[in-house]
Each structure stands twice: as structure tokens, then as C-alpha cells.
CSV table of C-alpha atoms and ligand atoms in Angstrom, one decimal:
chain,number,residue,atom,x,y,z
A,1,UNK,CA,30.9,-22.7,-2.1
A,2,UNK,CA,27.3,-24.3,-1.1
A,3,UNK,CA,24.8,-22.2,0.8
A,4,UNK,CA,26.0,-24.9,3.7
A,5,UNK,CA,29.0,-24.1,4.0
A,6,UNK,CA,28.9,-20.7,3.8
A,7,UNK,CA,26.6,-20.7,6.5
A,8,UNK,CA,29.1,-22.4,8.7
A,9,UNK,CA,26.9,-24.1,10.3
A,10,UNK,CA,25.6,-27.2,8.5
A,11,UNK,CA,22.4,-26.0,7.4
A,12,UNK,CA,21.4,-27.9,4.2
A,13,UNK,CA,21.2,-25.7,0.8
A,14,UNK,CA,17.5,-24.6,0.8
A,15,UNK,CA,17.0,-26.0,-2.8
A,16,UNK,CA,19.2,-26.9,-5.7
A,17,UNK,CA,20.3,-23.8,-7.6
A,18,UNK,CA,18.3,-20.9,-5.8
A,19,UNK,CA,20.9,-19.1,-3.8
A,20,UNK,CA,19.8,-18.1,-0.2
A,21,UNK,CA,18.1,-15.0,0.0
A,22,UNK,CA,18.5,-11.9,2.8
A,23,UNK,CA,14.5,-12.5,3.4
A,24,UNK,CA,15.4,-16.1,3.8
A,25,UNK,CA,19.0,-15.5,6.2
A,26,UNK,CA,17.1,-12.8,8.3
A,27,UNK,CA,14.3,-15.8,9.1
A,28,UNK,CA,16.6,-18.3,10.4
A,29,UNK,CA,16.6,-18.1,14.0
A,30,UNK,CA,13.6,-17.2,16.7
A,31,UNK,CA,16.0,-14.2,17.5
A,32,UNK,CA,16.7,-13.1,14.3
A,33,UNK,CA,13.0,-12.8,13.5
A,34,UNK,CA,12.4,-11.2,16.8
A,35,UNK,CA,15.4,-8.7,15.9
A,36,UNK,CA,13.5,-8.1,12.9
A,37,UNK,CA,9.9,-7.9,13.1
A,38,UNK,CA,7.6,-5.2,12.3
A,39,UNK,CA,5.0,-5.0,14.0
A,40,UNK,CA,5.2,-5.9,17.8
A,41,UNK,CA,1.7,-6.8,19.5
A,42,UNK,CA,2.2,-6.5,23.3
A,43,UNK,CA,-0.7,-5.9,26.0
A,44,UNK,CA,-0.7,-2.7,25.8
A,45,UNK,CA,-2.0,-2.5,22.9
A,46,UNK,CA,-5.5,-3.8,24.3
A,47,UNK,CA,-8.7,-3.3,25.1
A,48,UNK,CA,-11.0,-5.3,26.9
A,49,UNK,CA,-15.1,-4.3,26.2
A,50,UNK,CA,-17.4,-5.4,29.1
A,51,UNK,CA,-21.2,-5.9,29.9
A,52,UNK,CA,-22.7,-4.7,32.6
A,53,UNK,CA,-26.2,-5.4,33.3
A,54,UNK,CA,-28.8,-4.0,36.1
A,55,UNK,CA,-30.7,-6.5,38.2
A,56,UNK,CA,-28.6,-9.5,38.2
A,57,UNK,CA,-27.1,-11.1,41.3
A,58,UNK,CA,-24.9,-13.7,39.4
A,59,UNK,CA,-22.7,-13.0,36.3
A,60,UNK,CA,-23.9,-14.2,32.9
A,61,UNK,CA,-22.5,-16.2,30.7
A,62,UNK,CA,-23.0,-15.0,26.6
A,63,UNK,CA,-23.5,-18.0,25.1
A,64,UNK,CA,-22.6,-16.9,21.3
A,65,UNK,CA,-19.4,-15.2,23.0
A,66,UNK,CA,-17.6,-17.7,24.8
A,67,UNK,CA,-15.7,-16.5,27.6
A,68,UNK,CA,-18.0,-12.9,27.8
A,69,UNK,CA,-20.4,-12.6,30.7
A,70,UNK,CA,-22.8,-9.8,31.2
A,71,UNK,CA,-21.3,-9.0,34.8
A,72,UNK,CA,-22.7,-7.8,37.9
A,73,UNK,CA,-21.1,-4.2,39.3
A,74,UNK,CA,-19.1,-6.1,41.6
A,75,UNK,CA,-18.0,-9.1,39.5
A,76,UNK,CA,-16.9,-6.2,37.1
A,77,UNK,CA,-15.1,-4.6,39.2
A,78,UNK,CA,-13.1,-8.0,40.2
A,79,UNK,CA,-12.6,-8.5,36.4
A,80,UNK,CA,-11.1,-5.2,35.5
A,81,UNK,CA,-8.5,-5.5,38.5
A,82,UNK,CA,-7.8,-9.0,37.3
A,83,UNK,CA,-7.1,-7.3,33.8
A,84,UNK,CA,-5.4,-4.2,35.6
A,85,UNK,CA,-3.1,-6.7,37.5
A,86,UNK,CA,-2.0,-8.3,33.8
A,87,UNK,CA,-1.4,-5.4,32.2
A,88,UNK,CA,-4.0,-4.7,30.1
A,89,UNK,CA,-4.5,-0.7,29.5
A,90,UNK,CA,-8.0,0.0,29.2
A,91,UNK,CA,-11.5,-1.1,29.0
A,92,UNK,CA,-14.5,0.0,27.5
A,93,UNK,CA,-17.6,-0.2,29.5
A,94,UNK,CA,-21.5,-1.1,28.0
A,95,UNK,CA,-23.7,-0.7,30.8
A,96,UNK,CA,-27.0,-2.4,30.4
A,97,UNK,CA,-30.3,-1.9,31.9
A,98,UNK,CA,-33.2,-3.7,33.4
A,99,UNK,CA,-35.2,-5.0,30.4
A,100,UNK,CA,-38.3,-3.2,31.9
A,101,UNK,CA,-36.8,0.1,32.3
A,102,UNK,CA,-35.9,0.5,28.3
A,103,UNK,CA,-38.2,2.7,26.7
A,104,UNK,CA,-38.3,5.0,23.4
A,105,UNK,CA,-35.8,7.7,24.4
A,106,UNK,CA,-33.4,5.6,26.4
A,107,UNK,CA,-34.6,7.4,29.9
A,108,UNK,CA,-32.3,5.6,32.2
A,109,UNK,CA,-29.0,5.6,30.5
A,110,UNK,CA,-28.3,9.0,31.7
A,111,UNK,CA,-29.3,8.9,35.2
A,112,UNK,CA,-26.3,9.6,37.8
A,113,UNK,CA,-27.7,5.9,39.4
A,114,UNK,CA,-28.3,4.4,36.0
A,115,UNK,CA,-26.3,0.9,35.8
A,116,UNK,CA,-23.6,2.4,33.7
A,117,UNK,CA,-22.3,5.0,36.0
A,118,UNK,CA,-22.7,2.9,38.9
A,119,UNK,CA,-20.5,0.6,37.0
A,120,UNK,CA,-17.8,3.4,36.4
A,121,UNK,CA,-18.0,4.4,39.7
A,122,UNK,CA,-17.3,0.8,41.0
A,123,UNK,CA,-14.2,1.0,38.3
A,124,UNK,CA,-12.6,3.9,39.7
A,125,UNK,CA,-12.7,3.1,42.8
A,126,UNK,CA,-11.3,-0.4,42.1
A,127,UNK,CA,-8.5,0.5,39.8
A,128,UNK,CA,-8.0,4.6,40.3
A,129,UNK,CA,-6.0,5.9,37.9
A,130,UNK,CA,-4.3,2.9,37.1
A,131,UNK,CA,-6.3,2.1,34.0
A,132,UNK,CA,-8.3,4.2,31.0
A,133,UNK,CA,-11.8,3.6,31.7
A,134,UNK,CA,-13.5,4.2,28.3
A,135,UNK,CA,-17.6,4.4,28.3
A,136,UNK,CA,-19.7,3.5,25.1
A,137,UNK,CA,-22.0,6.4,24.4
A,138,UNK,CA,-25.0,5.2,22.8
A,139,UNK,CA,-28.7,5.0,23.3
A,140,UNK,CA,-29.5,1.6,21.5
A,141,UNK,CA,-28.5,-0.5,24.9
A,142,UNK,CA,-31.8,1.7,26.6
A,143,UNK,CA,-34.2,2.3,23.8
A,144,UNK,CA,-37.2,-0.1,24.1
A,145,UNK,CA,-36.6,0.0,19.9
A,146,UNK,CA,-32.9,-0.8,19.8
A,147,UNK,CA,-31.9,1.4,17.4
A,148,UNK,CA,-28.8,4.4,18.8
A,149,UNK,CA,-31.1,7.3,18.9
A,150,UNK,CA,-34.8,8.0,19.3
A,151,UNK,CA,-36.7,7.4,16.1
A,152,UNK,CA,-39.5,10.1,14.0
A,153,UNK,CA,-42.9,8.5,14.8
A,154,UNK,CA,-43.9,9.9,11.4
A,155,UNK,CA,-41.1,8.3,9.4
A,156,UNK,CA,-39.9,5.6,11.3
A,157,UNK,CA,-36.3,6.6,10.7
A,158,UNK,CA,-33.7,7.6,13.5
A,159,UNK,CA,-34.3,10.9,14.3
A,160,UNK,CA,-30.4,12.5,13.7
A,161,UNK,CA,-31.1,16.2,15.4
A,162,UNK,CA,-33.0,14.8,18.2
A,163,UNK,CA,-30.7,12.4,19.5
A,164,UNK,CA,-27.4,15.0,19.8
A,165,UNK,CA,-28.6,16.2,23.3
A,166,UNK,CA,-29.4,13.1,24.7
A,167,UNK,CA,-25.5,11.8,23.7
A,168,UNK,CA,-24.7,15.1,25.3
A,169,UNK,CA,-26.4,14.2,28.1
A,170,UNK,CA,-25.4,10.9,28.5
A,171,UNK,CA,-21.5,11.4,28.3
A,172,UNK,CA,-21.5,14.7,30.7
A,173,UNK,CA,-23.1,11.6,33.5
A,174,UNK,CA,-20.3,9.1,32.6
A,175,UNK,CA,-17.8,11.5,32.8
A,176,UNK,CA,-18.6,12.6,36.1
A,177,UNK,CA,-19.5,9.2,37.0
A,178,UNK,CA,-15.7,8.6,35.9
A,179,UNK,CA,-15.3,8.3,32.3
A,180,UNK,CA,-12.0,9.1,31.0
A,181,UNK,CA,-13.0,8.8,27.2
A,182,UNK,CA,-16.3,8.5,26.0
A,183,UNK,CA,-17.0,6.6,22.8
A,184,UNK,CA,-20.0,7.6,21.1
A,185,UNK,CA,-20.5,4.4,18.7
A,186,UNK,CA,-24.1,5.9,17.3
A,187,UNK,CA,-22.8,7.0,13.6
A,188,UNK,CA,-25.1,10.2,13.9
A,189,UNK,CA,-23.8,13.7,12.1
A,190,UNK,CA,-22.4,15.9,14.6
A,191,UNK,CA,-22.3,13.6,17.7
A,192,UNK,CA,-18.8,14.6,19.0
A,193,UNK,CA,-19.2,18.1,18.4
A,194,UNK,CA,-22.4,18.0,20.7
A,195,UNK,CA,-20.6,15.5,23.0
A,196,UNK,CA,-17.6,17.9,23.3
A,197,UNK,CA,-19.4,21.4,23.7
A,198,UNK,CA,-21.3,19.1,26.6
A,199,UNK,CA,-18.7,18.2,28.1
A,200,UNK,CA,-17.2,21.8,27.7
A,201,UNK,CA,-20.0,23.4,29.0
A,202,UNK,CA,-20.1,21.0,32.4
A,203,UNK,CA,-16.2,22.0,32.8
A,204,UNK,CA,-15.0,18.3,31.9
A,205,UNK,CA,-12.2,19.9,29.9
A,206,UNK,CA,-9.8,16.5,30.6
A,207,UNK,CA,-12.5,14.0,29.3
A,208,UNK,CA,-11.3,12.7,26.0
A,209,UNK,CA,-13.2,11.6,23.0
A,210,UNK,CA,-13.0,8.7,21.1
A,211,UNK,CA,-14.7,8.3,18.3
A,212,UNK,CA,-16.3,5.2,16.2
A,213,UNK,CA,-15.7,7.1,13.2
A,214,UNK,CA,-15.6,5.0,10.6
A,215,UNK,CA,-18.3,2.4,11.7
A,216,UNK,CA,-19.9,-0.2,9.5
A,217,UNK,CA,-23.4,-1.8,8.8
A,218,UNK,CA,-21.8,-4.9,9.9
A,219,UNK,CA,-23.2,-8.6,9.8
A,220,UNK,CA,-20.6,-8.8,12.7
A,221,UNK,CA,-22.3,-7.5,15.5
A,222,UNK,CA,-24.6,-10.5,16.3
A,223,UNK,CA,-23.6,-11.7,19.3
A,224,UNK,CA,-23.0,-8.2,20.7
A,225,UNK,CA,-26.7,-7.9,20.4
A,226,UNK,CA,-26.8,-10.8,22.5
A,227,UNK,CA,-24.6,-9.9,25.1
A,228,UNK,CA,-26.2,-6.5,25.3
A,229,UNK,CA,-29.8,-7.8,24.6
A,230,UNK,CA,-30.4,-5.0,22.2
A,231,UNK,CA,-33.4,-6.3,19.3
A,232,UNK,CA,-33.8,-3.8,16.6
A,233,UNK,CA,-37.4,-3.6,16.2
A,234,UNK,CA,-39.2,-5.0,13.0
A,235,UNK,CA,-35.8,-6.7,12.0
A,236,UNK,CA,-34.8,-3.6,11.2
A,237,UNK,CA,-30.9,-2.4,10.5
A,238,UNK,CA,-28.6,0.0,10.8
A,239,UNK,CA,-27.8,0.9,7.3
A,240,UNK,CA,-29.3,4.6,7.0
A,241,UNK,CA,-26.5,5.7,9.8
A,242,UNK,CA,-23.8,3.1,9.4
A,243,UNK,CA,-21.3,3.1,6.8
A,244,UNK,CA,-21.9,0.7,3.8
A,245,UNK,CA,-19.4,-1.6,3.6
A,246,UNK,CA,-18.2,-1.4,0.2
A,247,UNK,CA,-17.0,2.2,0.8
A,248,UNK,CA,-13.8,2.8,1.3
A,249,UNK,CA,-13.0,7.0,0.9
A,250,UNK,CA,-16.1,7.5,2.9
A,251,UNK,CA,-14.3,6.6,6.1
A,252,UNK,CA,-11.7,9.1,5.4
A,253,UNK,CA,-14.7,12.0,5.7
A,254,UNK,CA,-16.1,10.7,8.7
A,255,UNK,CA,-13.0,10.5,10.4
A,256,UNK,CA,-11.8,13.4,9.4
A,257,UNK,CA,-15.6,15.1,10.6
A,258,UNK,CA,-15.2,13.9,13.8
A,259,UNK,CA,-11.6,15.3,14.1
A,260,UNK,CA,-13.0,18.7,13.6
A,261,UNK,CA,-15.8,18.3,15.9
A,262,UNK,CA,-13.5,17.3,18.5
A,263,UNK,CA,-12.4,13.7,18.5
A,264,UNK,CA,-9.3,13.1,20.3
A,265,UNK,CA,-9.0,9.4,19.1
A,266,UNK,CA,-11.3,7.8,16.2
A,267,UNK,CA,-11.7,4.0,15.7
A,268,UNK,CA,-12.1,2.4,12.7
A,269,UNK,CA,-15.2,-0.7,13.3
A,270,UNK,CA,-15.0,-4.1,12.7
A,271,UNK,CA,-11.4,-4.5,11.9
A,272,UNK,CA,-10.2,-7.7,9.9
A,273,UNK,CA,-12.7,-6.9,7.3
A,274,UNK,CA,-11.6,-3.4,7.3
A,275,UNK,CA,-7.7,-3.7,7.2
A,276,UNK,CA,-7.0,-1.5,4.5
A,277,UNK,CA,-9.6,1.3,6.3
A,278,UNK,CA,-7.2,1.1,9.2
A,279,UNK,CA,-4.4,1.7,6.8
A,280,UNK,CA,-6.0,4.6,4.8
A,281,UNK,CA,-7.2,6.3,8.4
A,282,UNK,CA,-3.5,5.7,9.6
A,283,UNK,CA,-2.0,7.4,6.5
A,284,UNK,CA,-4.5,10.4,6.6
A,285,UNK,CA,-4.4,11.6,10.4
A,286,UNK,CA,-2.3,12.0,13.4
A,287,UNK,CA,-4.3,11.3,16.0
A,288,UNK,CA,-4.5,8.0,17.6
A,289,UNK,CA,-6.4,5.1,15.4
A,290,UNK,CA,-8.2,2.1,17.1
A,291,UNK,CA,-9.7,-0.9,15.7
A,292,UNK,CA,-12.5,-2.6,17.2
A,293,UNK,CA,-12.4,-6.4,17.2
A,294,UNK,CA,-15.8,-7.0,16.9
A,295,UNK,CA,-18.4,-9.5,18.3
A,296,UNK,CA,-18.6,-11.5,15.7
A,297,UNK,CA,-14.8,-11.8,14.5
A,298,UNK,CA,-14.2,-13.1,18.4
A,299,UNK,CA,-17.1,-15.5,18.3
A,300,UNK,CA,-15.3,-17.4,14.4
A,301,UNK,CA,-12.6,-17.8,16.0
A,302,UNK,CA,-13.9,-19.5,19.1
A,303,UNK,CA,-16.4,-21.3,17.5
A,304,UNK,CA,-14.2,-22.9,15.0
A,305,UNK,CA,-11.5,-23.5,17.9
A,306,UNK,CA,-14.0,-24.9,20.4
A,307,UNK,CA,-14.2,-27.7,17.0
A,308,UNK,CA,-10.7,-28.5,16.8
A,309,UNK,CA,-10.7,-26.7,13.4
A,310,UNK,CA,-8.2,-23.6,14.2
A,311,UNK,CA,-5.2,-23.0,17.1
A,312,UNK,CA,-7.9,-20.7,18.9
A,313,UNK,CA,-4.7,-18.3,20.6
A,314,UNK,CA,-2.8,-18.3,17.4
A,315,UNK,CA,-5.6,-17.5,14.8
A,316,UNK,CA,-5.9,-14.4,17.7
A,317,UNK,CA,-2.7,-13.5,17.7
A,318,UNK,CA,-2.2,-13.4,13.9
A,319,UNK,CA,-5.1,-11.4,13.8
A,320,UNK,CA,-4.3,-8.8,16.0
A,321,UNK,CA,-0.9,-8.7,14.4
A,322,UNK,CA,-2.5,-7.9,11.5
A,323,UNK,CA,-4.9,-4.8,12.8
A,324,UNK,CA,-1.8,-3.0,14.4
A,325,UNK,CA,0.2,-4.3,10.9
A,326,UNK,CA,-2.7,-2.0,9.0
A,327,UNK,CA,-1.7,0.6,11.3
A,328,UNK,CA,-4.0,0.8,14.7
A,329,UNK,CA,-2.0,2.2,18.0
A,330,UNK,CA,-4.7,-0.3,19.7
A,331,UNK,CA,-7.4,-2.6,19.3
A,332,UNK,CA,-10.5,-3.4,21.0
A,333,UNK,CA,-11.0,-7.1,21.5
A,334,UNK,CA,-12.2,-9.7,23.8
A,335,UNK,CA,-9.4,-11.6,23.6
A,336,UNK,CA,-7.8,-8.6,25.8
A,337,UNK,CA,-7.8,-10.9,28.9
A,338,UNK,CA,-6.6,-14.3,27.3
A,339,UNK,CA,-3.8,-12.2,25.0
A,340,UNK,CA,-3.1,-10.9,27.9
A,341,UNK,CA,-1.9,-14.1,29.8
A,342,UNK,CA,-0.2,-15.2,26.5
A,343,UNK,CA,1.5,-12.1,26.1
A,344,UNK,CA,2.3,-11.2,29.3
A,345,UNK,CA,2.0,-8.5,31.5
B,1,PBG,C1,-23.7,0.3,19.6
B,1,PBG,C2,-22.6,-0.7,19.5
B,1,PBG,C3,-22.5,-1.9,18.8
B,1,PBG,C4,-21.3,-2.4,19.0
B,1,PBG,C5,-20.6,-1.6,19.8
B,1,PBG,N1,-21.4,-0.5,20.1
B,1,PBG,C6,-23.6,-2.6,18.0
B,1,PBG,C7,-24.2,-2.0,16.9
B,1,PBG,O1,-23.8,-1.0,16.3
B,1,PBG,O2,-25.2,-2.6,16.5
B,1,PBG,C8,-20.8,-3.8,18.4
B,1,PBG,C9,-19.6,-4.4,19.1
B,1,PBG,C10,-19.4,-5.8,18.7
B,1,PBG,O3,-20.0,-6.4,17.9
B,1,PBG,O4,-18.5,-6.4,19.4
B,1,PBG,N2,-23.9,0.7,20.9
């Protein structure tokens, strides 16, 4: 009997000889592959980062991230009920100050008026308990230098010891500003143990932790440095508290550092050139694993759309199939609101 006929439904024999496969009878229909598939992206599984900047009147668009505007605190607060109202889960906040009030220790980012937790306030009050309001925890947004923590006038270097109290600092005012997780995204030793006893100590037992673990000395975070105006001084880098991206097992011992400091969650940072990072981490813990779609993954993808070259939703679906494929419970990306619409709510 052909492959045709024993089909019993006409479908020509898929090539002379080869008999029909399970992998090939299991693809044959839209609702056999749904019945089937692995790995199921829906909106919940997203994140949607967002810039908010002090001083500003109108929203702003990023021009090497199309579609991302540095927002106002009102336009912010729109745009995360807009994302509430389609489903999307959680956002992760970068406030941003007034270029004239960064200076070497990051001063304003802790303040209880400082722009980011006006901007978490705003949130909570616009989408209560509704949605997880995550806050990047990091000094490199405020520092008049750029880099994450305040740097050793003698050596030049980012001072490791020095900046722990000032994270402290900074997520005990976000929490009670409205933070339910705080992500410290600085890469220095022993930042969510400070974080945590902070918190501890201000009796915000509830606020969670997640942590950019495993984060990279990435060429990927260009236009974030746009969108959050952040210039490292000197054309400087990141490289002496960032993770080098050729290694692979040292991701395991930060993650698994920052579990026993405290971290409730840990992220693994970019994600498509990190995939099998994301699998290790996955394999290794049991705690919740995110991926952060970075900057410069979203901007490929639009550029090359924006040209005709790609399917712009597609390429971002398949690669968002593939981070929660590697292992992620969600990723971070600012295709959150657009997936969002595709996917639906
Ligand atoms: C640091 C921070 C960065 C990103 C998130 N948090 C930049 C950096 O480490 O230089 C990058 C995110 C992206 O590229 O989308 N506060």
C-alpha cells in the first residue's frame, strides 16, 4: 500500500521509497502540531522594560529602538495599563534622571522623589496589584561616569565594597516606593545579599529578588545606552564586572552565589547568544530562570524588518520560542507589547 492510501486521505507519497515517518505524520495538520508542541510561548511569559526620564513633558522616541520611548510618569503609567489590559504580566522599570542631576555616586537615584519611585508610585496606583512591577537596581542610569557603582579615584576601577550600601539603599526606596522585585543588574560580588539584609532590616520581608546573575560584557547593550543615556566615561567597558562571554560554567557560580545570598529569581543576560546558559541555569536550579531580551537583539530584528529583509513578528516569535525552548519561565523583551497583540491576551 502507498503512503496515500494509507493515509486515506489523498495525500501524495512524500517521496519515492522513504516511507512516512511519525515526525513527519505528527506535522501534518495546524492541530496536530498544536497537539504536539513543546514549548508554548503565550503572554504571560513577558516582560516589558520601560524608560522613564525626569524633566520631560512629551514622551521620547529611541531612535536605535524603534517602538521604545523614554516616557513621561504619566505617559508610563498609560503604557503599563495598556500592557496590563493585554495581558502582559510584568514590567521592569529604568527610571532616569535629569542629565544635570547625575553625579559620581549616583545621589538622586535613591531619593523617595527621585524619578524612579515617582514612576513606581504612578504604576501602583495605575495598575494595583494587577501586575509585577519589577525595578532595575543599578547606579550606572545616575552616575555622571556611567559605570553601575561608584569608581576608586586612585585606580579608576569600580569600587565593589563601596557600591553594596548604595544598592541597599536604592532598593529599600523602590520597594517602599512600590517595587515588588528588585533587579540589581550591577554584576558586583555580594549585591543581593546586601540588597536582601536591606530590605530585611527595613521590614520589606515580601519584596522579592531577582537577580541578573549570569550577565554578560555584551556588544548588545547599545541602544539601551541610548535609551537610558548612560556614556561610560573614557569609552570605557564593563568587562572587569561582567561575565566574559566565552564562559560558560562561570554562570553556573554566579547564579548559584546569588541563590545563597538571597535571589528569589536569577536571569540569565542577553539571551539568543546565551541559549545554552539558559539551559545549563535551567538544569542546575529550581528557582525561576528569566532571559533578558536585550537592546540590541530587539533593535536586529527591527532594523532588518524596517528593510523588508525579515518577517519582523515572526523572527520575534521564533526567537522567544527559542529562550523559553532553552528553558526560561520568562523573558524580558520589548516586543512584550507587540507579542502581546499577536498572541493575545
Ligand atoms: C544596567 C543595565 C544594562 C541593561 C540593563 N540594565 C546596561 C549595561 O549593563 O550596560 C541592558 C539592557 C538592554 O540592552 O536592553 N543598568
Amino acid at each position: 500500500m502507498s503512503a496515500a492510501s494509507s493515509t486515506g486521505r489523498g495525500s501524495p507519497p512524500v517521496s519515492a521509497g522513504f516511507p512516512t515517518t511519525r515526525l513527519r505524520r505528527l506535522r501534518r495538520s495546524p492541530a496536530l502540531r498544536r497537539l504536539i508542541s513543546e514549548t508554548r510561548l503565550s503572554v504571560d511569559d513577558l516582560v516589558a522594560p520601560l524608560f522613564v526620564l525626569d524633566g520631560i513633558v512629551e514622551p521620547q522616541p529611541v531612535h536605535s529602538l524603534p517602538g521604545v520611548v523614554q516616557h513621561t510618569v504619566d505617559s508610563l503609567a498609560v503604557e503599563v495599563k495598556r500592557l496590563s489590559g493585554m495581558g502582559v504580566p510584568g514590567v521592569m522599570l529604568f527610571g532616569l534622571p535629569r542629565p544635570e542631576d547625575k553625579d559620581a555616586t549616583g545621589s538622586h537615584a535613591a531619593r523617595a522623589e527621585g524619578i524612579t519611585q515617582r514612576a513606581l508610585g504612578a504604576v501602583r496606583d495605575a495598575v494595583g496589584d494587577t501586575m509585577v512591577v519589577m525595578a532595575d537596581c543599578c547606579l550606572d542610569e545616575f552616575t555622571d561616569h556611567g559605570h553601575c557603582g561608584v569608581v576608586d579615584p586612585t585606580t579608576g576601577d569600580v569600587d565593589n565594597d563601596a557600591t553594596l550600601p548604595l544598592y541597599a539603599e536604592l532598593a529599600v526606596a523602590q520597594a517602599r516606593a512600590g517595587a515588588d522585585v528588585i533587579a540589581p543588574s550591577g554584576m558586583m560580588d555580594g549585591q543581593v545579599g546586601a540588597i536582601r539584609a536591606g530590605l530585611d532590616d527595613a521590614g520589606l520581608l515580601d519584596t522579592a529578588i531577582l537577580g541578573y546573575s549570569a550577565k554578560y560584557a555584551s556588544a548588545l547593550y547599545g541602544p539601551f545606552r541610548d535609551a537610558a543615556a548612560v556614556t561610560i566615561s573614557g569609552g570605557g567597558d564593563r568587562k572587569g564586572y561582567q561575565q566574559d562571554p566565552g564562559n560558560r560554567r562561570e554562570a553556573l557560580a554566579e547564579v548559584a552565589l546569588d541563590i545563597a545570598e538571597g535571589a528569589d529569581m536569577v536571569m540569565v543576560k542577553p539571551a539568543l547568544t546565551y541559549l545554552d546558559v539558559i539551559a545549563d541555569v535551567r538544569a542546575a536550579v529550581d528557582v525561576p530562570v528569566a532571559a533578558y531580551h536585550v537592546s540590541g537583539e530587539y533593535a536586529m530584528v527591527k532594523a532588518a524588518a524596517e528593510r523588508g529583509w525579515i518577517d519582523g513578528p515572526g523572527v520575534a516569535l521564533e526567537q522567544m520560542t527559542a529562550v523559553k525552548r532553552a528553558g526560561a519561565d520568562f523573558v524580558l523583551t520589548y516586543f512584550a507589547g507587540e507579542l502581546a497583540e499577536v498572541l493575545g491576551g
